C-alpha positions in Angstrom: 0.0 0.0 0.0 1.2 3.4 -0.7 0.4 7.1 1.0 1.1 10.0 0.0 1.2 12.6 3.0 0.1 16.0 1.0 0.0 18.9 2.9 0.3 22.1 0.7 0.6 21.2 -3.2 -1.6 20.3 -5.7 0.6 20.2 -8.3 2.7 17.5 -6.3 -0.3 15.8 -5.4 -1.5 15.7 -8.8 2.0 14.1 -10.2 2.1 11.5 -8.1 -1.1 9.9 -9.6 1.7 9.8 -12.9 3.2 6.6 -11.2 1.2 5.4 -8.4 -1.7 2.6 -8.5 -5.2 4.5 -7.6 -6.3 1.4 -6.1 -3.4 0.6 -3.7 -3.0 4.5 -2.7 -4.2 6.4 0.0 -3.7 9.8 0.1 -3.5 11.9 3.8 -4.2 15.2 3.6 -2.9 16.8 6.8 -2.5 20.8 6.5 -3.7 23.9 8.1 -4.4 25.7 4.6 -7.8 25.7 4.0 -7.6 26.7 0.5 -4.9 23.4 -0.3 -7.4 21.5 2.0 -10.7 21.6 -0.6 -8.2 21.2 -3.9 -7.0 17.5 -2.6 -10.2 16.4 -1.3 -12.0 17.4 -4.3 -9.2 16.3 -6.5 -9.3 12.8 -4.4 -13.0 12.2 -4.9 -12.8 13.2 -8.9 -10.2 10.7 -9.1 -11.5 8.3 -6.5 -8.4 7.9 -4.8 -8.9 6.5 -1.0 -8.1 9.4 1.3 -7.9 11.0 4.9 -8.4 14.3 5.9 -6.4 14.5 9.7 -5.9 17.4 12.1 -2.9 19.2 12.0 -1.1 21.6 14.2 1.6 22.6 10.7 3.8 20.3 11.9 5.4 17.4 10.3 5.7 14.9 13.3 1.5 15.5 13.4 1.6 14.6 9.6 4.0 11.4 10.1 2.0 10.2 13.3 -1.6 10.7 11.0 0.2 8.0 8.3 1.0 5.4 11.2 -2.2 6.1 12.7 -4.1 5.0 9.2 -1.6 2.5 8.3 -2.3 0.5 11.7 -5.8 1.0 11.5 -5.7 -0.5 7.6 -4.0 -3.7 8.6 -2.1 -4.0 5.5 1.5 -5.6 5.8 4.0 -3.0 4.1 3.4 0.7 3.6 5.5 2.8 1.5 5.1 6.6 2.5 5.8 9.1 -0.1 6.2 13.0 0.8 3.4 15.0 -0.9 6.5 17.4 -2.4 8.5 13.8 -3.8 7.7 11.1 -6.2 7.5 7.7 -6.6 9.5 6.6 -10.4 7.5 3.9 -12.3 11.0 1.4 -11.8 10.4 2.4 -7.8 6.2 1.4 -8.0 7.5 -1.8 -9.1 10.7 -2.1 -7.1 8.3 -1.3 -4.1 5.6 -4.2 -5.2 8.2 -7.2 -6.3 9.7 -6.3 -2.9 6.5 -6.8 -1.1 5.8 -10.3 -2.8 9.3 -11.5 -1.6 8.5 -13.9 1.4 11.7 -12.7 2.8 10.7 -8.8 2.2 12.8 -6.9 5.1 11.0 -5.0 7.7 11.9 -1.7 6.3 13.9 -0.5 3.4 16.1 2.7 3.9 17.0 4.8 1.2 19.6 7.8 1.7 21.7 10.3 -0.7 20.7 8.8 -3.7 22.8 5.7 -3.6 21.9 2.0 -3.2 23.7 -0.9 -2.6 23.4 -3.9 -5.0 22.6 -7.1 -4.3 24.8 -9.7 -2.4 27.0 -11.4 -5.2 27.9 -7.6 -6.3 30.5 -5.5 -5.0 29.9 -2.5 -5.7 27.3 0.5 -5.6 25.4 1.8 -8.3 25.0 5.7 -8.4 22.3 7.3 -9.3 21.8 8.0 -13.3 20.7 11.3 -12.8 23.8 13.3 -15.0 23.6 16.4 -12.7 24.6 14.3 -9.7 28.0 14.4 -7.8 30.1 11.8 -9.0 30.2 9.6 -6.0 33.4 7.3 -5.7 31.8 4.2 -4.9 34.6 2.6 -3.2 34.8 5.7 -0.7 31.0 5.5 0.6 31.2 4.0 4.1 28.5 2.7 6.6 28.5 0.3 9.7 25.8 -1.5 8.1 27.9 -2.7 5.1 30.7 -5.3 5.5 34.2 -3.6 4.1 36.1 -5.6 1.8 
């Protein structure tokens, strides 16, 4: 199951809806502008995409504990929660869903600084293809979490 926590753009909102299933979304619109408020839900309803309107004090702990809140409540076994302002690619929708089918799917999936490690009988990491990015030496990225060669 997806979410998309939207809180101030329509645009974004709008975008994600590029990428992500309709039926296996659920949008939570958590924001004090009233204005942004009416454009998702109506947006929501003409699309019908599931969504949640939840209070919010403008703060983005109130946003993060309105997804965990709806995600318990759903009972579904994996979320993936998008930021209204980011976006899902098509190759991540389906990264997201083969990874959900794996019987050995990990409890969560961390993604940082653009950069992900590949699988086990690889050694090395695979930078993003985005041209504009810093060139990254791979063999100078370091974490606790990875075994050193």
């Amino acid at each position: 199951m997806f979410y998309v926590l939207s809180s101030h753009n329509i645009y974004a909102l709008k975008r994600q809806f590029k990428t992500l299933p309709i039926d296996k979304t659920t949008v939570i619109i958590n924001t004090t502008h009233i204005e942004f408020r009416q454009q998702a839900i109506s947006y929501c309803e003409e699309n019908k995409v599931r969504y949640f309107v939840t209070e919010s004090d403008g703060t983005a702990a109130t946003g993060k504990n309105s997804f965990l809140d709806r995600f318990e409540e759903d009972g579904v076994p994996y979320a993936v929660l998008i930021d209204g302002d980011d976006y899902l690619t098509k190759r991540g929708v389906v990264m997201y869903q083969r990874l959900a089918e794996q019987k050995d799917a990990p409890d969560a999936l961390v993604l940082f600084n653009q950069v992900n490690i590949t699988a086990q009988n690889h050694h090395l990491a695979e930078r993003s293809q985005d041209p504009i990015r810093p060139h990254e030496d791979p063999n100078t990225l370091t974490s606790r979490y990875v075994q050193q060669s």
